[in-house]
XYZ file of C-alpha atoms in Angstrom:
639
model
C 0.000 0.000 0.000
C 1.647 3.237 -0.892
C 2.133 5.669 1.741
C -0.506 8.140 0.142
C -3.082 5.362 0.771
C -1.575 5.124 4.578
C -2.348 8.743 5.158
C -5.861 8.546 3.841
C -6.836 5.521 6.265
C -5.668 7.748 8.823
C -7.110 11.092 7.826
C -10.462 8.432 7.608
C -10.126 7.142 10.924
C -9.177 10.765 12.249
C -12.599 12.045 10.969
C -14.526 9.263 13.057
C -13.405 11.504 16.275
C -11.693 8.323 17.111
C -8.018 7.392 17.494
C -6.672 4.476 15.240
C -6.529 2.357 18.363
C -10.111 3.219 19.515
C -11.243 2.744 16.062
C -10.187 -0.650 15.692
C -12.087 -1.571 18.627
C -15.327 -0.447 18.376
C -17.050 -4.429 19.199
C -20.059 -4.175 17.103
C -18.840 -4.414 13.665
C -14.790 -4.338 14.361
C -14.120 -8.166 12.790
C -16.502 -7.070 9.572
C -15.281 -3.540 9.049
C -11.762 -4.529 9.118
C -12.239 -6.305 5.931
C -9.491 -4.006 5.703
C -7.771 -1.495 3.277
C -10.540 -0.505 0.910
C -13.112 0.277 3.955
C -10.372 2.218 5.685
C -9.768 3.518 2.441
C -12.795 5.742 2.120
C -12.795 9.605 2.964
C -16.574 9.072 4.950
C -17.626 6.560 6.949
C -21.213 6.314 6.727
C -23.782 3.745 8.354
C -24.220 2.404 4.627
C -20.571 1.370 3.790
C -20.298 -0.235 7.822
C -22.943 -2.569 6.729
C -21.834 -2.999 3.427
C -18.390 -3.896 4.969
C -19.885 -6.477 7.579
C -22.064 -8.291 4.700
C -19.069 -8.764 2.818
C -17.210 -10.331 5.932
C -19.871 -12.447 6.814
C -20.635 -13.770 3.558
C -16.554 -14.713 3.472
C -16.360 -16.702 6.768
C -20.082 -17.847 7.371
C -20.174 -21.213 7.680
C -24.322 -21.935 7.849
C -25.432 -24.883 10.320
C -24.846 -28.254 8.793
C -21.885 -26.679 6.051
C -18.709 -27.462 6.571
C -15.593 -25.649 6.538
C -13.537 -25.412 3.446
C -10.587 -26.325 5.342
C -8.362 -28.039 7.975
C -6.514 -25.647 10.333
C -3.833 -27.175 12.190
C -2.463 -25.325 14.898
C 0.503 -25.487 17.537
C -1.046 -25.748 21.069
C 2.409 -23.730 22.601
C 3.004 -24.417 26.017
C -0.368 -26.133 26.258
C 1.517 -29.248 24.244
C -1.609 -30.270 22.062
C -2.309 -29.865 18.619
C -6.225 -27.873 18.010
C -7.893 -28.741 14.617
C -9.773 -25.497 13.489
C -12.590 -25.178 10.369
C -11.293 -22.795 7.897
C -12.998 -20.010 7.524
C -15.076 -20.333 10.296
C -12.193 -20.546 12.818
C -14.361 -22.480 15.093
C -12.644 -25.130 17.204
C -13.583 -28.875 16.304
C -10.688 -30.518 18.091
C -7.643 -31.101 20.441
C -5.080 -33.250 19.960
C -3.280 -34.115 23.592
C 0.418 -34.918 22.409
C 2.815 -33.681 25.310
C 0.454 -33.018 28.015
C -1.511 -34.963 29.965
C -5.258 -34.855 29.097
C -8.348 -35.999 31.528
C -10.908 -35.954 28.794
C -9.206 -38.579 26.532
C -6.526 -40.095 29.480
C -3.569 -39.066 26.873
C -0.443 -39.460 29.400
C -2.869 -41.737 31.435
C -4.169 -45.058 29.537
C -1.522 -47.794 28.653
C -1.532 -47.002 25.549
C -0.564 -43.341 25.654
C 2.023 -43.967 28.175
C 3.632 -46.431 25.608
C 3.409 -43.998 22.442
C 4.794 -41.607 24.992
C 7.442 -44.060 26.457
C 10.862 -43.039 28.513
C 9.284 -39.339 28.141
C 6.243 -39.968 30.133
C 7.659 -38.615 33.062
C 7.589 -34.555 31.362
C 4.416 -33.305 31.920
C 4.794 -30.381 29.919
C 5.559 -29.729 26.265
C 6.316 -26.459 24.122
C 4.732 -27.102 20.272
C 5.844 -24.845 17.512
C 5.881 -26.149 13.965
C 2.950 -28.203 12.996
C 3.474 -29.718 9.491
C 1.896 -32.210 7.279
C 3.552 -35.310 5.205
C 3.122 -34.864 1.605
C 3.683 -37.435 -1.568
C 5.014 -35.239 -4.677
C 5.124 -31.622 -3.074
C 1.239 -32.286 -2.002
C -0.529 -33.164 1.325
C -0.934 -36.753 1.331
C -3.108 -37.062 4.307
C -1.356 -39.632 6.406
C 0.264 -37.632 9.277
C 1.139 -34.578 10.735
C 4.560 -34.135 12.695
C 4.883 -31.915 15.667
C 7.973 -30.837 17.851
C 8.394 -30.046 21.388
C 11.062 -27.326 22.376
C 10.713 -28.196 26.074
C 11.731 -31.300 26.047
C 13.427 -32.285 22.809
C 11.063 -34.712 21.428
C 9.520 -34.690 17.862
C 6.074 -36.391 17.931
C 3.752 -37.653 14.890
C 0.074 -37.540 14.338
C -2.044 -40.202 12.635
C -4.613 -38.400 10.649
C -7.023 -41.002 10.112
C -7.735 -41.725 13.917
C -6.630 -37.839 14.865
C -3.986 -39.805 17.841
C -0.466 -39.311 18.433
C 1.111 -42.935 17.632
C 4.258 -42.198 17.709
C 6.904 -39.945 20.157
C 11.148 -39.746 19.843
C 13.657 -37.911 21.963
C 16.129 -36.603 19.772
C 19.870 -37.775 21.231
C 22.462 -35.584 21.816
C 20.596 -32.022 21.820
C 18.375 -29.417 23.466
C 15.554 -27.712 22.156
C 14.076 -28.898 19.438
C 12.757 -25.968 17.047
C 12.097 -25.686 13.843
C 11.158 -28.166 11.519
C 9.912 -28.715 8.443
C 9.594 -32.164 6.284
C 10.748 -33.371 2.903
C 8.199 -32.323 0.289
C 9.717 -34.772 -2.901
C 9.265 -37.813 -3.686
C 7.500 -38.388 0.114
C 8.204 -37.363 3.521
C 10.890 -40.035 4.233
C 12.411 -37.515 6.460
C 11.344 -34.808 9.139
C 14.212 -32.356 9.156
C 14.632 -30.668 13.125
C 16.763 -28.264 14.359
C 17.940 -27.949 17.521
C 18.722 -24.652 19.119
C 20.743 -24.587 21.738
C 24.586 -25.144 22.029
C 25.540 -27.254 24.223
C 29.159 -29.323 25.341
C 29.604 -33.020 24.410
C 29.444 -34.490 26.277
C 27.215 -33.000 28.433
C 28.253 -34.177 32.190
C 29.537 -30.550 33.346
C 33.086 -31.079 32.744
C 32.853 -27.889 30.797
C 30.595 -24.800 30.053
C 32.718 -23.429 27.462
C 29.947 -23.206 24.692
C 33.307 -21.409 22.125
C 35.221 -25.091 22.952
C 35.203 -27.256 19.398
C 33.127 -29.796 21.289
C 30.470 -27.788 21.756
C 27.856 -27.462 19.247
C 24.219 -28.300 18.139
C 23.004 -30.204 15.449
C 20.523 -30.812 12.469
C 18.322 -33.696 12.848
C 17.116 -35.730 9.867
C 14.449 -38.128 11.425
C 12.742 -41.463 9.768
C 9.341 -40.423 8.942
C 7.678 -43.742 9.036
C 9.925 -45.349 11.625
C 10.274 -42.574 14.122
C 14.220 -43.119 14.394
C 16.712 -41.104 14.106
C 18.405 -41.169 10.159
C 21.286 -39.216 10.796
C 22.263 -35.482 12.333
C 24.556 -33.031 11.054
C 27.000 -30.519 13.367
C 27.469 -27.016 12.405
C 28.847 -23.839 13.239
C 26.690 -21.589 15.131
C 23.139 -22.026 16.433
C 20.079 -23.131 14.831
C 16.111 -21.703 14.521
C 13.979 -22.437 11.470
C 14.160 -24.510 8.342
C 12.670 -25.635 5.756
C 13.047 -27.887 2.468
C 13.100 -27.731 -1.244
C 11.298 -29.460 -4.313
C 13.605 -31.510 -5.561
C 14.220 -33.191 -1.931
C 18.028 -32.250 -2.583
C 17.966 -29.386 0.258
C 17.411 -28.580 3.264
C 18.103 -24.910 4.933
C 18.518 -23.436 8.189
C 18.952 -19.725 9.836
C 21.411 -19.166 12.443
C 20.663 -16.593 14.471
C 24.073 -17.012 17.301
C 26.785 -17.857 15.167
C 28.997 -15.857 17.800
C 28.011 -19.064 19.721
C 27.076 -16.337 22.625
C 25.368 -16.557 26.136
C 23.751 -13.405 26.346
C 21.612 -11.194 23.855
C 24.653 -8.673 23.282
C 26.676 -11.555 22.385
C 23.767 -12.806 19.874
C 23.704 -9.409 18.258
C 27.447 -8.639 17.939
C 28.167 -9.918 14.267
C 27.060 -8.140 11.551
C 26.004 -10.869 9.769
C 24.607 -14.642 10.453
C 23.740 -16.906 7.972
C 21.841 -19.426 5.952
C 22.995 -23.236 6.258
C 22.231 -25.510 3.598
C 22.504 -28.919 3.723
C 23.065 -31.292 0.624
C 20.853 -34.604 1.676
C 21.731 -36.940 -0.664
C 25.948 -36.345 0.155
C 25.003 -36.921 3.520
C 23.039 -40.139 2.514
C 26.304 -41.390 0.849
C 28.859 -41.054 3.359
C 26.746 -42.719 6.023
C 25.965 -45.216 3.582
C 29.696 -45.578 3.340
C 30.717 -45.643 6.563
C 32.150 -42.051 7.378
C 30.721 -41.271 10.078
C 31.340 -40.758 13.913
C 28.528 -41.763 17.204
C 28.238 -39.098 20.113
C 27.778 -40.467 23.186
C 25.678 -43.141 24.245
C 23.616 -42.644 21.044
C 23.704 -44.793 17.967
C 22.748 -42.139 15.333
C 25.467 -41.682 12.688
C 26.606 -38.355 12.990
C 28.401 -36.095 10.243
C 30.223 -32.813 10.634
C 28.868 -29.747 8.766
C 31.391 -27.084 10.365
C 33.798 -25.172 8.270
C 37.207 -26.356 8.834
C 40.514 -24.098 8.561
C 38.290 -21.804 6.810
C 37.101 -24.903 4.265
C 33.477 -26.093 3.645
C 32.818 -29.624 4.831
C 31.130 -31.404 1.487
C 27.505 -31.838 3.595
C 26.814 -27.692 3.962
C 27.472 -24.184 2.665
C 26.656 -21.209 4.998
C 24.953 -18.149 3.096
C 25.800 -15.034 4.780
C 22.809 -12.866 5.508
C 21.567 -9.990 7.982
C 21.949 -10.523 11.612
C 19.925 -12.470 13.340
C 17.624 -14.073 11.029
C 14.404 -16.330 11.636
C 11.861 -17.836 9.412
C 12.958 -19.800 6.262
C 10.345 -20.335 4.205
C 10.560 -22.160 0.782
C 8.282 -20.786 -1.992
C 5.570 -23.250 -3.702
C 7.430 -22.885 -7.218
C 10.464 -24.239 -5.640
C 12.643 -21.440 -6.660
C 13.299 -19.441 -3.636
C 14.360 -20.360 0.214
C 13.052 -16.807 1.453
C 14.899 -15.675 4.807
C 13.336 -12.627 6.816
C 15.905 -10.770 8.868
C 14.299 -9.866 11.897
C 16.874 -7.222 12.733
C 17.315 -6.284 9.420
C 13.763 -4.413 7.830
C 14.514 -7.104 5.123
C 14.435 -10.715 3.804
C 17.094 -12.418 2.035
C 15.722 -14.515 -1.358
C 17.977 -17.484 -2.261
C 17.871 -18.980 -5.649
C 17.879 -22.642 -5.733
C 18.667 -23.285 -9.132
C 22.319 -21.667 -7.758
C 22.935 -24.395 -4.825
C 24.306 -26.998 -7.093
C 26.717 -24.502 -8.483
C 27.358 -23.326 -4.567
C 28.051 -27.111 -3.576
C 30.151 -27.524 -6.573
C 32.671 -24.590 -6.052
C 31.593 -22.687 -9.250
C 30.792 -19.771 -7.139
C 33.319 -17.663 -5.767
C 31.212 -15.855 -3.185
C 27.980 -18.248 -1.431
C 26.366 -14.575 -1.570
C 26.217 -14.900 -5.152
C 22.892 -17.370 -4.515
C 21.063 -13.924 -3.409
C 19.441 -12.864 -5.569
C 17.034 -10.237 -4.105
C 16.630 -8.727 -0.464
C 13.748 -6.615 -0.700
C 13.620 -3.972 2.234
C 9.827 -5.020 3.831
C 9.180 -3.144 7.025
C 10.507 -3.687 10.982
C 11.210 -7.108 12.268
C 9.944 -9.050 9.084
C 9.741 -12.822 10.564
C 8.214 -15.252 8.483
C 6.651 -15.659 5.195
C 3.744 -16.876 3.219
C 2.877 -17.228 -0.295
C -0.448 -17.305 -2.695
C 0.836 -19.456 -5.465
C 0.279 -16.042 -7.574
C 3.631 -15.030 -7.478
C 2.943 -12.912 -3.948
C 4.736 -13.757 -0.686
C 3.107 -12.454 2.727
C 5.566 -11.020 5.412
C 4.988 -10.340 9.049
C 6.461 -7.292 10.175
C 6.522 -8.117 13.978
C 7.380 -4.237 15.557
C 5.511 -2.038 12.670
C 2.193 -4.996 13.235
C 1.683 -5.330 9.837
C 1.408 -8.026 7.238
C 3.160 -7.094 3.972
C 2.584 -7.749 0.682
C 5.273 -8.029 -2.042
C 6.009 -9.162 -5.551
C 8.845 -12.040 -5.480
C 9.751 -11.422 -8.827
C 9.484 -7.577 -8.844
C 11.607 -7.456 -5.913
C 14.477 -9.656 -7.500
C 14.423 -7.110 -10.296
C 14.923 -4.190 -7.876
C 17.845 -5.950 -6.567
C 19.294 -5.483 -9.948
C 18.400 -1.635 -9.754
C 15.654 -1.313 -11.920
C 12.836 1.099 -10.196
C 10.089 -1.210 -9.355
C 7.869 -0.889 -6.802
C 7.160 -4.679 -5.005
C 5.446 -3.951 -2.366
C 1.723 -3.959 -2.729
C 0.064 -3.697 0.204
C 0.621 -3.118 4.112
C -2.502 -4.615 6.378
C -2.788 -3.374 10.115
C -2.529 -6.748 12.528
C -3.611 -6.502 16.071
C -0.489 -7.065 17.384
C 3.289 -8.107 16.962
C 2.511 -10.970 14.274
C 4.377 -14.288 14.091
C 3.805 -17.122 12.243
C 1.826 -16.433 8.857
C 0.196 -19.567 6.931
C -1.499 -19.675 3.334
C -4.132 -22.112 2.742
C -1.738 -24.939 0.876
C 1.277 -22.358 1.222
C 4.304 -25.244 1.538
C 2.877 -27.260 -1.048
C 2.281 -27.041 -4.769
C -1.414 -26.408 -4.800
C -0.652 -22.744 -2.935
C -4.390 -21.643 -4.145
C -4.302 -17.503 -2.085
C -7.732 -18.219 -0.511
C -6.625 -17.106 2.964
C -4.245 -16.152 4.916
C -3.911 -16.384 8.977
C -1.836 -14.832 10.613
C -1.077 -15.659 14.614
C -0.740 -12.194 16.200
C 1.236 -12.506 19.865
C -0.983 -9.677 21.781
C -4.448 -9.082 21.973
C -4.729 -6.029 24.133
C -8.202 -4.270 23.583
C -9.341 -7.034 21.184
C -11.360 -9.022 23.564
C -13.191 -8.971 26.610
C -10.700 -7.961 29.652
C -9.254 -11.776 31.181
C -7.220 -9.818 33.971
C -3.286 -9.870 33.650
C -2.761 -13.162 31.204
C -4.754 -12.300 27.992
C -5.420 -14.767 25.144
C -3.602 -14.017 22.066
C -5.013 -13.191 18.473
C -5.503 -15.404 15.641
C -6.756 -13.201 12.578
C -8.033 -14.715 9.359
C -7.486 -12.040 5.996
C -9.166 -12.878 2.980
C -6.231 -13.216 0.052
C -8.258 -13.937 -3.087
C -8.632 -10.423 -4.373
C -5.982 -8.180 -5.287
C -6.194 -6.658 -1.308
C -5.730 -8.503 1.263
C -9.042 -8.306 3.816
C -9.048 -8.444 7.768
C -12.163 -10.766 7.939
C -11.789 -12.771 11.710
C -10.187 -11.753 14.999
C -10.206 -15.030 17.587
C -8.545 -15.561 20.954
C -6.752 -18.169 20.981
C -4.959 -19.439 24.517
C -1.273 -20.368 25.531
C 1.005 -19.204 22.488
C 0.019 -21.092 19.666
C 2.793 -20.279 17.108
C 1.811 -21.631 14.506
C -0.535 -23.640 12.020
C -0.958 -24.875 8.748
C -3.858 -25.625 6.428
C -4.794 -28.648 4.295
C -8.262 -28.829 1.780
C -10.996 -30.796 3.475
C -10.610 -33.390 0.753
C -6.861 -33.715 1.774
C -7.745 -35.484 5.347
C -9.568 -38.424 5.447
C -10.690 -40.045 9.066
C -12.314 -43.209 10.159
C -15.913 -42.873 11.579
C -15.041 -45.726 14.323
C -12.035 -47.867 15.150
C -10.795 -50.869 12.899
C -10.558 -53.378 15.514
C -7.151 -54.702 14.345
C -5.942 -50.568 15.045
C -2.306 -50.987 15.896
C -2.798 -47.988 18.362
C -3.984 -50.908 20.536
C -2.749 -53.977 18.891
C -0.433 -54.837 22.355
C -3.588 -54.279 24.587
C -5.144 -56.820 22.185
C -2.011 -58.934 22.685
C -1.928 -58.762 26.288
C -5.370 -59.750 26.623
C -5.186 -62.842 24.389
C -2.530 -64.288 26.855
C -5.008 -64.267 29.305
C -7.773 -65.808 26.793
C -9.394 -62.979 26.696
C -11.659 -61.860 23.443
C -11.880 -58.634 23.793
C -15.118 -57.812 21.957
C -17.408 -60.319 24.266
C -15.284 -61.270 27.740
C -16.330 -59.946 30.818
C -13.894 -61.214 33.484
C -11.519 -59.838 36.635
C -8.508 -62.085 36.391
C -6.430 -61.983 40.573
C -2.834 -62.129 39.617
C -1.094 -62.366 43.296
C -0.831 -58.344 43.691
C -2.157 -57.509 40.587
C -5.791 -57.451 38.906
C -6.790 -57.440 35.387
C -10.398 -56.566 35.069
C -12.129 -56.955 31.292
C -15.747 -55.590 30.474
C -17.567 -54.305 27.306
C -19.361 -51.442 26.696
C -22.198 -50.319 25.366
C -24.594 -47.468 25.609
C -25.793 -47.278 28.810
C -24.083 -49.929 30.797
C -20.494 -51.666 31.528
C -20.135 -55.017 30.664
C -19.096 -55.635 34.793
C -20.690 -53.074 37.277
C -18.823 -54.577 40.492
C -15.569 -56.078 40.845
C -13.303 -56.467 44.419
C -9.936 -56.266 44.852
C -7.519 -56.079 47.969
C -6.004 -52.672 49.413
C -2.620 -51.946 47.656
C -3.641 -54.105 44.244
C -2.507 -52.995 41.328
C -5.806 -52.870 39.098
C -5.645 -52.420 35.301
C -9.006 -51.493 33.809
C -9.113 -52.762 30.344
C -12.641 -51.584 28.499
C -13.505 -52.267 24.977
C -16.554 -49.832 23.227
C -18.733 -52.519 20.958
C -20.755 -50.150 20.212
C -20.738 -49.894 16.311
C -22.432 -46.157 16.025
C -20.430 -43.538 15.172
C -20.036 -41.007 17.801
C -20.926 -42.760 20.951
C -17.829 -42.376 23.042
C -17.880 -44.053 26.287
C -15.845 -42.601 29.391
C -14.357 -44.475 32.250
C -13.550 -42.835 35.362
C -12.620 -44.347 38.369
C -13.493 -41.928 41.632
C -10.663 -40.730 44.006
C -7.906 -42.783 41.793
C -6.717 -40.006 39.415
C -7.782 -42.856 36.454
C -10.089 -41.545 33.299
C -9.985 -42.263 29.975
C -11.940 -42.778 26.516
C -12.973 -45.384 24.757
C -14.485 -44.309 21.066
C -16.825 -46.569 19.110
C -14.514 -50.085 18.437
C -11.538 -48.954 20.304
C -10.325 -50.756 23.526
C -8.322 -48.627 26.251
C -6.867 -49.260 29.265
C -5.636 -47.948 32.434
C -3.682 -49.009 35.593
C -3.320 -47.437 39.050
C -3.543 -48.536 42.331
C -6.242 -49.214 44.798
C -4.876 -47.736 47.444
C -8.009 -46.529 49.796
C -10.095 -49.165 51.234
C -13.911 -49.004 50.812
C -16.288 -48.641 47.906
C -15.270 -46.581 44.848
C -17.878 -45.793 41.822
C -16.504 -45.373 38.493
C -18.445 -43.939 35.721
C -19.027 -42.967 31.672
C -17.537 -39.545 31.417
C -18.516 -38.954 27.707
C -22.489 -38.191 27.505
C -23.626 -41.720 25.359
C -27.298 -42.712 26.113
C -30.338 -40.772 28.040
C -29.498 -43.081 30.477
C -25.583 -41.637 30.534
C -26.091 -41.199 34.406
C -26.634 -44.779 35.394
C -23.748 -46.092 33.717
C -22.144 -45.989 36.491
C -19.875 -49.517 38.366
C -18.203 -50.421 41.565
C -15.082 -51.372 42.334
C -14.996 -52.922 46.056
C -11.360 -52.213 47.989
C -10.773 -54.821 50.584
C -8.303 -53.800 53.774
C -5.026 -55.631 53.262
């Protein structure tokens, strides 16, 4: 937007009697009027072009009882360490995913079966989730799972999209903080690239602190998308933050935003430069494949190293100088351009990919000679989106803005020719993040919409005293201006999301009841002769009591069982019910044991029966009219 248009929307807003601020957040038609530049545009507000501006909104996002949304929304639960699913355009909430928290409602991080998806790790309680992505077959969303990492505590955890479960969970070796990550696009996702963030010594055991020692160092992490196991990980200079991968499934890239390898923020900002690292997959494929490679500590994952040497490249990386401090990487859906936006710098960095193999191969001189553009954007540009029309979408974190800016134009400036690529600026309520285009890391990019996940939400909401939810806000990206068409609170730092076509995700209405979520529950219970879909029996093992029951809307298949004080009981509960939608509960009073049990699925839990006396236990999911009087006892004997 040019900055004549800029002055108009404020000479507008200045003849409501209101400040900008105050504008924005008059409640009644705020989310509809802010379908953005061309209402803000106008010299007069009149009662007419509100309306006008709120019909067109609504008619955009509307979703009319018994429609469904257009799309999947995926988005990182932050610190809350669950994955929501959210209907595009509605932005309603349909879903959350437990993944690295413990969850009542479904008894993630309490059944059996969590607990063994969640394995050594079960003892965090917490998780941090940033980078939600999903796998994709040929540069496309394939539908089969969706990957998710946890800063806190170093783990990278996949989804099943067919059952909407976490079935898998790995602590990556060797590091701290897993961050960014992205996944190979082409042919499949074999891998799930990861970076980690922090440096740290090797080995670890406080010998030293000395993060400038050779031996300490963080690494890229290239996991085994299908077996959840480590492939290989990379060292490199410096630190890591965001990646993300090409089309060709040749390259990976990473920013660096410490390559002083500093403790403290001066230290992080003292170079004048960091960098781009790019990594060449298929050299590192070869030299594990023969043999050159080195273990670090107890872990078994081959291990290569990407640092420069004497001033020399190692063959598996090149480092790209660009501004300081850089953050999001973000690979456009043509496949030409790893984009780079330079949070201290007001600019982003475009790398040409056609120019790595020459980079790798030593025909370039200077690895700066792969830029070929670095439009200036705005203040603290940190990630960016694209519409598949030749238009990325930039963040501008300090000026709250999303920008909008012609790839190709802005290459051409780089050359000098006078162009102007920037097309529009959009007011964002306040200090965006993440950005994410409907199909924006794929090849179908089809610039429907655009959300963008805003970090503050003062005056956007009612008050929530001192903690306030943050703001999700959907734009409307079809049109040649982009249009502010959805504000929506949104709790606990989500980060960020991405979106797949409804037709891209396909789910199962109940369980398959050979699921290999709970194939060893199956297992377990066959030793004991158990089928599953029609025993009802308490098996006394010494200290330890296996109780089996069906259910089905309205009753348990056993409504009384006794046990001795100190037993260790394990509730084992399969639903027979066959209609979709009738989830059963179990919850066992005064035990800290609840989980769910979906149409065909069998779950179970274990705790101990510690408190003599009668306990009830209970359907926690609403099933039947007769929901209340599902309801069992479990009879604790005194030791």
């Amino acid at each position: 937007m040019s900055d004549d248009k800029s002055k108009n929307d404020a000479d507008a807003v200045k003849g409501t009697g209101l400040n900008r601020r105050g504008f924005l957040g008059v409640s009644a038609l705020t989310g509809a009027v802010l379908a953005g530049g061309t209402a803000l545009g106008s010299a007069v507000f009149t009662r007419e072009s509100w309306a006008a501006a709120a019909k067109d909104a609504q008619s955009k996002i509307h979703v009319a009882p018994g429609e469904l949304d257009q799309y999947y929304g995926f988005w990182s639960g932050g610190h809350q360490g669950e994955v929501r699913i959210m209907g595009i355009p509605s932005m309603r909430e349909l879903l959350r995913i437990p993944v690295f928290n413990v969850d009542s409602a479904t008894g993630w991080g309490l059944t059996n079966e969590s607990k063994r998806v969640l394995g050594d790790s079960a003892r965090f309680k917490n998780g941090d989730c940033h980078h939600p992505h999903l796998s994709m077959t040929d540069g496309k969303y394939d539908g089969k799972y969706l990957f998710i990492n946890d800063k806190a505590n170093s783990r990278v955890a996949r989804i099943r999209l067919d059952i909407m479960k976490c079935d898998k969970m790995l602590t990556v070796p060797n590091v701290q903080a897993i961050h960014g990550l992205r996944l190979q696009k082409v042919p499949h996702t074999k891998y799930v690239y990861a970076n980690a963030e922090f440096i740290i010594p090797h080995p670890n055991d406080g010998s030293t602190f000395d993060l400038q020692d050779k031996n300490s160092y963080t690494m890229f992490n290239v996991i085994d998308a299908e077996k959840m196991e480590m492939a290989f990980q990379v060292i490199v200079d410096g630190n890591l933050d965001n990646t993300d991968a090409d089309y060709t499934g040749k390259y990976a890239a990473s920013t660096c935003y410490n390559s002083e390898k500093a403790t403290d923020l001066a230290g992080m900002m003292r170079n004048e430069r960091d960098w781009v690292v790019v990594f060449n997959i298929p050299r590192i494929e070869a030299a594990i494949k023969a043999g050159k490679f080195i273990t670090v500590g107890e872990a078994k994952s081959p291990v290569v190293d990407g640092r420069k040497k004497d001033g020399k490249d190692s063959e598996f990386t090149r480092y790209i100088p660009v501004p300081k401090n850089p953050h999001g990487i973000n690979m456009s859906p043509d496949g030409k351009y790893f984009i780079a936006a330079g949070k201290l710098s007001p600019t982003c960095t475009i790398i040409a990919t056609a120019k790595l193999d020459d980079l790798f191969n030593d025909k370039l001189k200077d690895p700066r000679d792969v830029v070929v553009g670095e439009p200036e954007l705005g203040l603290g540009p940190l990630h960016t989106t694209y519409d598949g029309r030749g238009n990325a979408y930039t963040t501008l974190f300090i000026d709250s803005q999303i920008v909008k800016w012609d790839i190709e134009e802005a290459i051409r400036a780089y050359t000098g020719e006078k162009v102007n690529y920037i097309k529009q600026k959009l007011d964002v309520q306040y200090q965006p993040g993440h950005n994410h285009a409907s199909l924006t890391e794929t090849r179908d990019a089809d610039g429907q919409w655009l959300v963008v996940l805003c970090k503050f939400s003062k005056d956007r909401f009612l008050p929530t005293g001192p903690l306030h939810p943050e703001n999700d806000q959907l734009i409307d990206i079809s049109g040649d201006e982009m249009k502010l068409v959805h504000d929506g609170p949104a709790f606990a730092e989500p980060h960020d999301c991405v979106l797949a076509r409804r037709d891209q995700i396909r789910t199962k209405k109940i369980w398959d009841r050979d699921d290999a979520f709970f194939a060893e529950t199956v297992a377990l219970a066959a030793k004991d002769g158990i089928k599953l879909e029609s025993d009802n029996k308490v098996i006394h093992d010494g200290k330890k009591v296996r109780v089996y029951m069906t259910s089905m809307a309205p009753v348990y298949g056993i409504n009384e069982f006794t046990v001795k004080q100190g037993d260790e009981v394990t509730v084992t509960i399969t639903n027979i019910d066959k209609v979709e939608d009738v989830t059963h509960g179990f919850v066992m009073t005064n035990h800290g044991a609840s989980m769910e049990i979906s149409p065909q699925q069998t779950s179970s839990i274990t705790f101990i029966a510690d408190q003599p006396g009668l306990h009830w236990y209970y359907c926690s999911w609403f099933c039947h009219a007769l929901h209340m009087e599902m309801v069992g006892r479990m009879l604790v004997e005194k030791a």
